[in-house]
GROMACS .gro file of C-alpha atoms in nm:
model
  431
    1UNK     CA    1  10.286  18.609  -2.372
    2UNK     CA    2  10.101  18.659  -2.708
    3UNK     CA    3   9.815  18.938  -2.736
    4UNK     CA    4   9.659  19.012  -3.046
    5UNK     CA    5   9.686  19.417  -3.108
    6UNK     CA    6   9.404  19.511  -3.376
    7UNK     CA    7   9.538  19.795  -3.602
    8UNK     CA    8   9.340  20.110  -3.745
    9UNK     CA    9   9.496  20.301  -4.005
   10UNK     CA   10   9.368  20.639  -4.164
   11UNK     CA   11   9.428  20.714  -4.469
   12UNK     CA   12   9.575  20.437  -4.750
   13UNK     CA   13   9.798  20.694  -5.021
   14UNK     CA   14  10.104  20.603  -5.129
   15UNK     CA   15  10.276  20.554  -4.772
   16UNK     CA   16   9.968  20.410  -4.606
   17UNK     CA   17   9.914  20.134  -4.932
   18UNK     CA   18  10.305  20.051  -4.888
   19UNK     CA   19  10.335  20.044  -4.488
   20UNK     CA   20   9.977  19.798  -4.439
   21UNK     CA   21  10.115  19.593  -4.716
   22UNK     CA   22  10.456  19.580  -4.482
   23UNK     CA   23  10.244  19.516  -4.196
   24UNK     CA   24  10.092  19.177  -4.343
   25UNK     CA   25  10.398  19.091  -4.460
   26UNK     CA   26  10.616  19.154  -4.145
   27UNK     CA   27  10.328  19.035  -3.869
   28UNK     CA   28  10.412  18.691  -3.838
   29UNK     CA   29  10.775  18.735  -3.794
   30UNK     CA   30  10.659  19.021  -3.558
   31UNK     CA   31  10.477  18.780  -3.334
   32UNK     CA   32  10.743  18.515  -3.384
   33UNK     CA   33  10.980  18.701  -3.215
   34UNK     CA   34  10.784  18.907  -2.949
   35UNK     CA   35  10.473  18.762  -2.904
   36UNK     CA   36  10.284  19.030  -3.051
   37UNK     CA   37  10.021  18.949  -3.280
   38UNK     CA   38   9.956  19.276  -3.484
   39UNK     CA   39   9.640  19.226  -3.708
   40UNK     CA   40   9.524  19.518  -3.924
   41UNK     CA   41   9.169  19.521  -3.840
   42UNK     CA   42   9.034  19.830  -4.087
   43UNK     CA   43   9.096  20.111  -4.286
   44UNK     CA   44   8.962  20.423  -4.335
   45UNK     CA   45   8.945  20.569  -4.643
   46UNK     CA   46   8.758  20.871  -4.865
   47UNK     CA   47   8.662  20.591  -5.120
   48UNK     CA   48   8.593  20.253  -4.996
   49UNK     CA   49   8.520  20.115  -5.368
   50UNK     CA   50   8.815  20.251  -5.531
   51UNK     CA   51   9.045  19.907  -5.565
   52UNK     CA   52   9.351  19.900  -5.370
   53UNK     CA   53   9.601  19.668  -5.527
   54UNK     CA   54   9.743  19.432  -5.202
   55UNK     CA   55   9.452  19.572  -4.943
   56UNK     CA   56   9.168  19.327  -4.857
   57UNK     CA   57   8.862  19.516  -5.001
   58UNK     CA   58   8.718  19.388  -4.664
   59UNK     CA   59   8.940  19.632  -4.424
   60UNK     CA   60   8.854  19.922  -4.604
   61UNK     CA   61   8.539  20.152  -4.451
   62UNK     CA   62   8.443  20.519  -4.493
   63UNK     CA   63   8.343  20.556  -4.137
   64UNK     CA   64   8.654  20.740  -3.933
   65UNK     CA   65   8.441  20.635  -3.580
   66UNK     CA   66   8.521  20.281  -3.687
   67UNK     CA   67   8.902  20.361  -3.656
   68UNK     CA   68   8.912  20.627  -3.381
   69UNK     CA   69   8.651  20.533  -3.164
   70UNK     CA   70   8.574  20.159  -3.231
   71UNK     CA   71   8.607  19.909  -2.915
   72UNK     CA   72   8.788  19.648  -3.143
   73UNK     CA   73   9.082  19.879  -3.234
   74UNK     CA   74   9.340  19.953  -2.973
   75UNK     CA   75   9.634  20.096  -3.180
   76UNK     CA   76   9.529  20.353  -3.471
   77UNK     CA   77   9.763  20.464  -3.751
   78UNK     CA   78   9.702  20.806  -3.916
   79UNK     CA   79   9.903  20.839  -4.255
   80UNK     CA   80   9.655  21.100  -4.405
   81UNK     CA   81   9.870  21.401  -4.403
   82UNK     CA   82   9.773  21.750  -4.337
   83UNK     CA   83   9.597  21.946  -4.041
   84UNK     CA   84   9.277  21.878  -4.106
   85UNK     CA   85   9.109  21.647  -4.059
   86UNK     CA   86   9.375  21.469  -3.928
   87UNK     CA   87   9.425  21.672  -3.586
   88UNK     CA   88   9.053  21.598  -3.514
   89UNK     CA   89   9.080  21.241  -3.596
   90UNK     CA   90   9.376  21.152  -3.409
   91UNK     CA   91   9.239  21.356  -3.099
   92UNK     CA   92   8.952  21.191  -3.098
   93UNK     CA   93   9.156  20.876  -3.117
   94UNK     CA   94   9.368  20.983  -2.788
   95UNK     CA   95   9.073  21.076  -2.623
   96UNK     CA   96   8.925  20.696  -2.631
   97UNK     CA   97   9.188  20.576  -2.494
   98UNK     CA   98   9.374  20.467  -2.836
   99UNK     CA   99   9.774  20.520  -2.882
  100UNK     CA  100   9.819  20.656  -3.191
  101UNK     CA  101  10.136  20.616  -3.450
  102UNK     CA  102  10.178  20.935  -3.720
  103UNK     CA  103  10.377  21.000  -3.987
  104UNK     CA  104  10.231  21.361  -4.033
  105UNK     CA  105  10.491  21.602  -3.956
  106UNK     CA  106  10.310  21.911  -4.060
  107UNK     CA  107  10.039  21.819  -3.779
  108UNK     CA  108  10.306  21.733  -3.523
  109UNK     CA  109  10.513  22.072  -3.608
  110UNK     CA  110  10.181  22.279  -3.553
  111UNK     CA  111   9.988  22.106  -3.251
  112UNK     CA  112  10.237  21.909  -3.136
  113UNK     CA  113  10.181  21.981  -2.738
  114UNK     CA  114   9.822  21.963  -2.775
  115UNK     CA  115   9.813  21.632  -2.879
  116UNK     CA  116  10.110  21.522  -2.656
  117UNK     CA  117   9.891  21.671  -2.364
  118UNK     CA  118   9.557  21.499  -2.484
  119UNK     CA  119   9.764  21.148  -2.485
  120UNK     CA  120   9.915  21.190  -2.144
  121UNK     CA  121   9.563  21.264  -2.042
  122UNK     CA  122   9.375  20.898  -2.100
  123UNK     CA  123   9.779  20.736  -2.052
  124UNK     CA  124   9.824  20.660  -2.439
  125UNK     CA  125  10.130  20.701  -2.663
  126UNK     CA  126  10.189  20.906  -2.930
  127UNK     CA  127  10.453  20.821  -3.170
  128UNK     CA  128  10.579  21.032  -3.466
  129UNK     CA  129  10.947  20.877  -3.597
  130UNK     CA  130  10.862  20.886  -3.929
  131UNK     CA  131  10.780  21.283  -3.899
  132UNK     CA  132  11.119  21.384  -3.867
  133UNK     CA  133  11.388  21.181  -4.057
  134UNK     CA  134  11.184  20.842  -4.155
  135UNK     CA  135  11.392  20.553  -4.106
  136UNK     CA  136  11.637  20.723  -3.890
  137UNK     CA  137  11.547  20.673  -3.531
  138UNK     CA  138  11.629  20.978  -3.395
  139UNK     CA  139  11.362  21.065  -3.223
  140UNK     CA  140  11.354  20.745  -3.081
  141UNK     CA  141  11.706  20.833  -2.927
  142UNK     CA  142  11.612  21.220  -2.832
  143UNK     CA  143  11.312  21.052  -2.598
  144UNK     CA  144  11.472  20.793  -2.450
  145UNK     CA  145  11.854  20.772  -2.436
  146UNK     CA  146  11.909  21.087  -2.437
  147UNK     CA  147  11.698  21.227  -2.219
  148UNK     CA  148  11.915  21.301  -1.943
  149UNK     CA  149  12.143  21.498  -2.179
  150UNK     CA  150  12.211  21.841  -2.216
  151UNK     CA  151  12.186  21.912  -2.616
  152UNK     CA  152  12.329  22.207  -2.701
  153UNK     CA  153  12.327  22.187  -3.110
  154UNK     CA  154  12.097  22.030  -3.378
  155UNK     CA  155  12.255  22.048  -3.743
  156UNK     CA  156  12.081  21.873  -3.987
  157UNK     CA  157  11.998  21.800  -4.385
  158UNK     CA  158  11.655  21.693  -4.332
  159UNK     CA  159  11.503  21.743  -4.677
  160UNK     CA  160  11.555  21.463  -4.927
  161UNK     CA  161  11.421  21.726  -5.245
  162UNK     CA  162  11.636  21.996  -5.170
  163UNK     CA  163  11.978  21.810  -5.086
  164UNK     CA  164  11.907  21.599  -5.431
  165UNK     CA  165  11.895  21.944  -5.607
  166UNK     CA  166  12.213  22.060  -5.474
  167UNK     CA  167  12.444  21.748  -5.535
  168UNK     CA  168  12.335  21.764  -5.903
  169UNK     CA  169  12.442  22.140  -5.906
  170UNK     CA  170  12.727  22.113  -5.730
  171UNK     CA  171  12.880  21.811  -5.917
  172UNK     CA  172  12.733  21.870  -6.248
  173UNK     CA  173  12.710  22.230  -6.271
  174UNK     CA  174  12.361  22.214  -6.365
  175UNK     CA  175  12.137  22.526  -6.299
  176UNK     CA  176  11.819  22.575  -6.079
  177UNK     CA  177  11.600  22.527  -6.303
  178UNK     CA  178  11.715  22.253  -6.481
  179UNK     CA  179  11.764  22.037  -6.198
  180UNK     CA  180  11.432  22.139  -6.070
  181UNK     CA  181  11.290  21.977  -6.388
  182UNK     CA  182  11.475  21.620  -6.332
  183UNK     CA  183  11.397  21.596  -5.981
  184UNK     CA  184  11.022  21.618  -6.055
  185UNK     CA  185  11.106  21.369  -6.388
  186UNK     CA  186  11.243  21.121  -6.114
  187UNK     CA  187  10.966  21.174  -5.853
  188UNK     CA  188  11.186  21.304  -5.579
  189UNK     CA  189  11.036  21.670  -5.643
  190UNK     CA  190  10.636  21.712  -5.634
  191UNK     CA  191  10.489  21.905  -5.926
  192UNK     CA  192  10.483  22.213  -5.718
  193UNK     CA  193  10.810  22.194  -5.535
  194UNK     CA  194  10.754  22.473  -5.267
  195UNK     CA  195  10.719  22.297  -4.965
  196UNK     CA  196  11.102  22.132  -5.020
  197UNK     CA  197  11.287  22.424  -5.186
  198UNK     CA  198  11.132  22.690  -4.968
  199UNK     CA  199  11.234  22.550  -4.652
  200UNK     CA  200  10.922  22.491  -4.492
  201UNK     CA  201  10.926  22.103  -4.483
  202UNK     CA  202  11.235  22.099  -4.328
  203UNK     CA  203  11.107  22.364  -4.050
  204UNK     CA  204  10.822  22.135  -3.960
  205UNK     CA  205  11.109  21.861  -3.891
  206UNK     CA  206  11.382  22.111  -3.731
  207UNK     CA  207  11.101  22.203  -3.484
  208UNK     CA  208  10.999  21.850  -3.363
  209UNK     CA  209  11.400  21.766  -3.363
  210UNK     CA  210  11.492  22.079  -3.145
  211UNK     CA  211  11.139  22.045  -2.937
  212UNK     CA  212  11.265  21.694  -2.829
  213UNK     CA  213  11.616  21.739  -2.820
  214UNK     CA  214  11.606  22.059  -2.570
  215UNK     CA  215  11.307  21.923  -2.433
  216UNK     CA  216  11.101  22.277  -2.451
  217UNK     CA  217  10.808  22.337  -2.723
  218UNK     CA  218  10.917  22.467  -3.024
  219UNK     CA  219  10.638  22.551  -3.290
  220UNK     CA  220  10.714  22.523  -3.693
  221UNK     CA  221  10.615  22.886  -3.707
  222UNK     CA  222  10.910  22.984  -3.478
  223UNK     CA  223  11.147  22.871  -3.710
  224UNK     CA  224  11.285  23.112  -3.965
  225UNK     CA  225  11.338  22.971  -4.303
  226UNK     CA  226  11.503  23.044  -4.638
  227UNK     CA  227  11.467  22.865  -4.941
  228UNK     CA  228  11.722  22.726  -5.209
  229UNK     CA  229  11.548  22.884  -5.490
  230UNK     CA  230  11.799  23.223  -5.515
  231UNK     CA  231  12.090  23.016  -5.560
  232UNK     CA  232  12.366  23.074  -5.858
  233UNK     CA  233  12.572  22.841  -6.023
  234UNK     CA  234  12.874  23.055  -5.959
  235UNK     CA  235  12.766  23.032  -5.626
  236UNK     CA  236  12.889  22.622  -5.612
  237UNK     CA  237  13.215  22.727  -5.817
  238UNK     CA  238  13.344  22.957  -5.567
  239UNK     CA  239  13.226  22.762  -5.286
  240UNK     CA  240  13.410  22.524  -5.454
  241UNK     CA  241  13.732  22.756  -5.450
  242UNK     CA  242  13.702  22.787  -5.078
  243UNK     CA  243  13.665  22.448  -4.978
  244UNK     CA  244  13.302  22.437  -4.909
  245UNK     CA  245  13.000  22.284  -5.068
  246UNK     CA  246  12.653  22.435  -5.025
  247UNK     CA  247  12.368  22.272  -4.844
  248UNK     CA  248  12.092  22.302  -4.708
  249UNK     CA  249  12.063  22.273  -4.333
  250UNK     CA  250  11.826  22.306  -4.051
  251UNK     CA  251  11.997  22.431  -3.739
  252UNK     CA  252  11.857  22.470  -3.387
  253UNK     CA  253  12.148  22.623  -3.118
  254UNK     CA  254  12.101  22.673  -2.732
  255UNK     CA  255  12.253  23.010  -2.537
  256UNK     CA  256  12.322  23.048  -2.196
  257UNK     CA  257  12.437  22.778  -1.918
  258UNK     CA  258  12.268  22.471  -1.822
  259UNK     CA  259  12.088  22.546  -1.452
  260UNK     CA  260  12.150  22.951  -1.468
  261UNK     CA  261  11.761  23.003  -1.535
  262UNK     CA  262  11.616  22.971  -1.864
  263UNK     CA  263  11.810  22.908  -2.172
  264UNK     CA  264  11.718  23.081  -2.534
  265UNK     CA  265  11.672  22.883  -2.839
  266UNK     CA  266  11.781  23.002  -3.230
  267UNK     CA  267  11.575  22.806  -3.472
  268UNK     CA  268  11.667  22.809  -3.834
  269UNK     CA  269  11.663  22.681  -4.190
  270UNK     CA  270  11.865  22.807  -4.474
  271UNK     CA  271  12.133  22.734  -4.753
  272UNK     CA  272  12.519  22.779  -4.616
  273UNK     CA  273  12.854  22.705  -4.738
  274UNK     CA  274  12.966  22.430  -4.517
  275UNK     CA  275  13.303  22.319  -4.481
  276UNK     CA  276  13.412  21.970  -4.668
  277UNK     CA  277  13.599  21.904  -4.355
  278UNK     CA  278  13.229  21.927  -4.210
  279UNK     CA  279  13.049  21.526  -4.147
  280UNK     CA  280  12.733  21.654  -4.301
  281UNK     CA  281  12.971  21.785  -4.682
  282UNK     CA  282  12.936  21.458  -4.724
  283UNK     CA  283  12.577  21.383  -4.719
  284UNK     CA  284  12.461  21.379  -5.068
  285UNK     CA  285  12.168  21.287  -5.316
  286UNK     CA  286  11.833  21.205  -5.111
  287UNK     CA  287  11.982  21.143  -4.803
  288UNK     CA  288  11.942  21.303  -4.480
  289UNK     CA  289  12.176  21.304  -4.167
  290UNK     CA  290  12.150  21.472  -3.805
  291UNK     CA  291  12.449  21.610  -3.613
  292UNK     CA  292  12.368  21.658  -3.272
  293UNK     CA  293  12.592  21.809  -2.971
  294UNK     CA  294  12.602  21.710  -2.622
  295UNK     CA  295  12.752  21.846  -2.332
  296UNK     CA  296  12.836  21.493  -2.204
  297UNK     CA  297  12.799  21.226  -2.503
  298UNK     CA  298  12.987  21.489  -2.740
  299UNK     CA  299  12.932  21.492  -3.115
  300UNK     CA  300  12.678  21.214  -3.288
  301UNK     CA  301  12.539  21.192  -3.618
  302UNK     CA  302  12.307  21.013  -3.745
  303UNK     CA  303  12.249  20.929  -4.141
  304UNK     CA  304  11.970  20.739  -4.376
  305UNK     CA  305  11.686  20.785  -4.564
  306UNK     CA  306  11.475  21.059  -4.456
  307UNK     CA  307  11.193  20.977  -4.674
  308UNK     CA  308  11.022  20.735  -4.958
  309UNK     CA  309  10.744  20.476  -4.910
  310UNK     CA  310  10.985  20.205  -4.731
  311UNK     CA  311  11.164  20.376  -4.507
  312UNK     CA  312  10.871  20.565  -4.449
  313UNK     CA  313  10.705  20.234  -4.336
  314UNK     CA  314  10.996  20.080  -4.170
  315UNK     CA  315  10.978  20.408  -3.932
  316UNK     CA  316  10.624  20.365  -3.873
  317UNK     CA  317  10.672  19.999  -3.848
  318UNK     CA  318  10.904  20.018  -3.558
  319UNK     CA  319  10.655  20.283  -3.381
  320UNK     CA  320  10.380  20.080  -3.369
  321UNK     CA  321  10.511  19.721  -3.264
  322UNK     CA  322  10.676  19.952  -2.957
  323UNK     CA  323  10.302  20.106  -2.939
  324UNK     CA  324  10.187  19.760  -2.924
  325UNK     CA  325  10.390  19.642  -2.667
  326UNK     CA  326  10.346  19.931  -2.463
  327UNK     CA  327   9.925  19.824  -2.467
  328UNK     CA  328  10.005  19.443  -2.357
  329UNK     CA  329  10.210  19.584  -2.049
  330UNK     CA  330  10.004  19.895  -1.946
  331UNK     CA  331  10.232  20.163  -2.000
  332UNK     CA  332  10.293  20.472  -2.207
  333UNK     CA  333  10.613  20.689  -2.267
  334UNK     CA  334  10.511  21.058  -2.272
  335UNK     CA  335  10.658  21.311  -2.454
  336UNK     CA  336  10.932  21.507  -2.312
  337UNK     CA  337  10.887  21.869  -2.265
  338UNK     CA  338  10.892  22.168  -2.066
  339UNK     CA  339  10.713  22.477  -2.090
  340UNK     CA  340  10.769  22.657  -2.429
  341UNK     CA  341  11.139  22.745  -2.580
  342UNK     CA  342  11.258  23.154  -2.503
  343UNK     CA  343  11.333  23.238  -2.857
  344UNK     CA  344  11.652  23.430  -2.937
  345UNK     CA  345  11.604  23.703  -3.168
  346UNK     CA  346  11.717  23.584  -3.528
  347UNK     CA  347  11.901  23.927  -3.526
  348UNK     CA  348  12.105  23.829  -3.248
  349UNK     CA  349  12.230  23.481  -3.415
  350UNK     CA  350  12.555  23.494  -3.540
  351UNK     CA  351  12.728  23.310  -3.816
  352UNK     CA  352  13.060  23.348  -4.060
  353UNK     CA  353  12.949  23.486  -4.328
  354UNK     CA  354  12.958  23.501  -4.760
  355UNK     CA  355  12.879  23.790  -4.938
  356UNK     CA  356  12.897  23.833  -5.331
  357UNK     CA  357  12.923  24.201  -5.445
  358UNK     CA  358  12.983  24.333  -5.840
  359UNK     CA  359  13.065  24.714  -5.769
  360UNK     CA  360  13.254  24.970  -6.037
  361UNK     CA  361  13.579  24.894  -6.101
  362UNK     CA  362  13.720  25.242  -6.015
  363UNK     CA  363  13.996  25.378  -5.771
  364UNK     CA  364  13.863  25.332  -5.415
  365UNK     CA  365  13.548  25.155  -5.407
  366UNK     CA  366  13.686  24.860  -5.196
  367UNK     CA  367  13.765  25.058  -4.918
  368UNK     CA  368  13.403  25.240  -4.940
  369UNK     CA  369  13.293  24.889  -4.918
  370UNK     CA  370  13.493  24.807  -4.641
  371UNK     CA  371  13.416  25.083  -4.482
  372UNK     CA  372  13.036  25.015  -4.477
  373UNK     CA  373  13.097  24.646  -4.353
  374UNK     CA  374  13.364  24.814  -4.039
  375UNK     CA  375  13.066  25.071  -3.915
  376UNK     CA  376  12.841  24.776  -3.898
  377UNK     CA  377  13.095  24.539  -3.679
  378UNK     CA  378  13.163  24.298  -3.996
  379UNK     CA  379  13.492  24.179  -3.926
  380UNK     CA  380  13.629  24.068  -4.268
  381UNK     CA  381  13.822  23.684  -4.260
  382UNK     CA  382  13.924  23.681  -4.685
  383UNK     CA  383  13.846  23.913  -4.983
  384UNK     CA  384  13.914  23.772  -5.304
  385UNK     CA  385  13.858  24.013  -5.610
  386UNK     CA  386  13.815  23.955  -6.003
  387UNK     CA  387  13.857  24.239  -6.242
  388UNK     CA  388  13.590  24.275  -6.540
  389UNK     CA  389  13.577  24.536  -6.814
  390UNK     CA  390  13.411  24.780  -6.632
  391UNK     CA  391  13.306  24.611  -6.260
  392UNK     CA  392  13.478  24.389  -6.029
  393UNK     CA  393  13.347  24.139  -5.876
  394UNK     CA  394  13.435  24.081  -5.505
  395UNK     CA  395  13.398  23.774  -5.295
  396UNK     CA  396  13.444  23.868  -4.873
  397UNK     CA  397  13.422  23.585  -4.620
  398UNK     CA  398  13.348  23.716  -4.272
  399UNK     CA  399  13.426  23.653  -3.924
  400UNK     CA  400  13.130  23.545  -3.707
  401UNK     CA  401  12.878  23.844  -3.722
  402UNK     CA  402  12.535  23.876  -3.601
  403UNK     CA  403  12.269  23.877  -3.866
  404UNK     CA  404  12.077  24.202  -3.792
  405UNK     CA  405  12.497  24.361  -3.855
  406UNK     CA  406  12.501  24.153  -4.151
  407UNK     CA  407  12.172  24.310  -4.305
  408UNK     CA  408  12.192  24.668  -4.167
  409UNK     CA  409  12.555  24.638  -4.421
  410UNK     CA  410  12.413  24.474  -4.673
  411UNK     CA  411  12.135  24.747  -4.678
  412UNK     CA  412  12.377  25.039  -4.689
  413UNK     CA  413  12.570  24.858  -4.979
  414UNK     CA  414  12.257  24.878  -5.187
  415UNK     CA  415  12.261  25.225  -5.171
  416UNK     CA  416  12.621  25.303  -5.272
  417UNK     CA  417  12.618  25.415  -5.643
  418UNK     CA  418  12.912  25.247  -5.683
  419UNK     CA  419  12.783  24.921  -5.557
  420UNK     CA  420  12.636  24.761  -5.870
  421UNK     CA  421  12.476  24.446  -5.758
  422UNK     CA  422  12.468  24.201  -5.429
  423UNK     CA  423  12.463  23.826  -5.592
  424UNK     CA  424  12.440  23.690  -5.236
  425UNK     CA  425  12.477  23.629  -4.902
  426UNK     CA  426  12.510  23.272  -4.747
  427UNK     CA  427  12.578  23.198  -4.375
  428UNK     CA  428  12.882  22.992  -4.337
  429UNK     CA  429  12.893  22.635  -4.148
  430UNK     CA  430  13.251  22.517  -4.028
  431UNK     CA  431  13.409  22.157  -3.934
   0.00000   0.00000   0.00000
């Protein structure tokens, strides 16, 4: 049966230009092979007059209402980015009855249940694949075939920037800085880089991947995040000595047994040594993978691009023709979650750990050290010591510890004179 869907997009930058130019090109093999008949009807836009190479000058308009609220559109696409305006314009978009197909993570991360609620209220979908990992559908998989599944774990590289930056100084040695400067050069880094080497883009994405995949509401501020930017080049060498390579990775765990009462969530972002035997060691350059872990389907992971204009449009591509489908037949696919995630106290999470010390190279300061780590519960796996003219430095590998142990340690080690400097502390991932 062939119904023509009329399209409404918001916002035409870089991924809106590229994904209504795949739009044109893909409709008629679209309708070919479905029967849909997906005709992008207008665009809003800041400036209407501003030429758009490969957009119609005639679907661009400067009125939102003629997008969100227009009788002629019934699916709208909002590729503006940011909180606001967007939230208002894609709620008023839900509220007349329009699905609505995103690629704003930030938006999702932040209001995500409001707008979820606000589409299951006039029976409209809300689709967001391209907020989380782009042209890897697994979103697509958390809401649908694997919704009667009991995740446990979410392990993921879900930051193109960052994981770029740490293949170049892991396998070229280069420092921060430097390869800071080439990833802007090539485009994969934005002029101010905070929002990748921070963490924070990759929270906005671990929270939508944990919301859906232990089907409770997670918010982006709920996720605790540390950036890339402290990181040494000796750091990667003796990483490199112990068989791990650093990365990266967003991490979402659940504790406590499925149908004993409510379960707590740890939600996380952070550099960590992981293990080469590990399936995300190998994940390099821009690419992004998922590992997830199920109590029945076991381990899965999923790998791709998690970003760029193409798979960026490919993602939002596939939302909309099942957006499109969903209006010819009458039906909508909610969101699936329950009432919001019991957060475990970051304190409480517990990882292996890797901690850097240079102390005094003097009779007896490694068992002060020691010492300090034992009072705290820091069971110690490997020490590995280099002498120096006058300081030592001393590499210690740890047993799973809790994190608030792990600080209160690290804060009494700043305080021994003897201690002359902490180069770092990474959490440790293992195959």
């Amino acid at each position: 049966m062939y119904r023509s869907i009329n399209v409404g997009m918001l916002g035409a930058g870089n991924v809106g230009a590229t994904f209504a130019e795949f739009l044109l090109s893909r409709a008629p093999e679209i309708q070919d092979i479905n029967g849909l008949d997906l005709r992008l009807t207008r665009i809003a836009v800041r400036d209407a007059g501003r030429k758009r190479p490969g957009l119609p000058d005639a679907l661009l308009t400067e009125d939102v209402k003629a997008v969100t609220d227009a009788d002629d559109i019934d699916v709208v696409v909002e590729v503006m980015g940011g909180i606001e305006p967007a939230r208002s314009y894609v709620l008023a978009a839900l509220r007349a009855g329009k699905p609505v197909v995103t690629a704003n993570k930030e938006l999702i991360a932040k209001h995500g249940p409001e707008l979820y609620a606000a589409a299951d209220a006039t029976g409209v979908d809300l689709f967001f694949e391209t907020a989380a990992v782009a042209s890897v559908p697994i979103l697509r998989l958390l809401r649908e075939s694997f919704l009667g599944e009991d995740i446990t774990s979410v392990l993921g590289i879900v930051n193109g920037t960052s994981n770029y930056m740490l293949t170049r100084m892991s396998e070229e040695g280069l420092a921060y800085d430097e390869v800071l400067r080439q990833a802007q050069e090539a485009g994969y880094a934005e002029p101010d880089p905070t929002n990748d080497v921070s963490g924070a883009d990759a929270a906005s994405k671990l929270a939508i991947l944990a919301s859906l995949a232990f089907k409770r509401a997670i918010a982006v501020d709920d996720v605790e995040r540390e950036g890339i930017e402290g990181l040494e080049r000796e750091d990667f060498e003796i990483a490199e000595r112990f068989g791990y390579v650093i990365k990266s990775v967003a991490k979402a765990d659940v504790f406590g047994t499925t149908g004993t009462g409510e379960r707590e969530v740890g939600v996380q972002v952070f550099p960590a040594l992981v293990d080469r035997n590990h399936p995300l060691a190998n994940v390099r350059s821009t690419f992004n993978a998922v590992f997830l872990r199920g109590s029945a389907a076991g381990d899965q992971m999923f790998y791709g691009h998690g970003a760029g204009r193409l798979p960026s449009a490919s993602a939002l591509l596939g939302d909309l023709v099942t957006a499109a489908d969903h209006v010819r037949r009458g039906t909508h696919r909610a969101v699936p979650l329950g009432s919001p995630a019991v957060l475990r106290p970051t304190e409480l999470l517990a990882h292996p750990h890797y901690l850097k010390l240079d102390v005094a190279d003097a009779p007896g300061v490694l068992s002060e050290v020691t010492g300090v780590l034992g009072r705290h519960g820091v069971s110690i796996r490997s020490i590995t010591q280099e002498e120096g003219a006058s300081r030592a430095r001393v590499v210690f590998i740890t047993h799973r510890t809790p994190e608030g142990a792990m600080r209160k340690a690290v804060e009494e080690l700043r305080g021994l004179d003897r201690v002359l400097g902490i180069g770092g502390m990474l959490r440790i991932v293992e195959a």
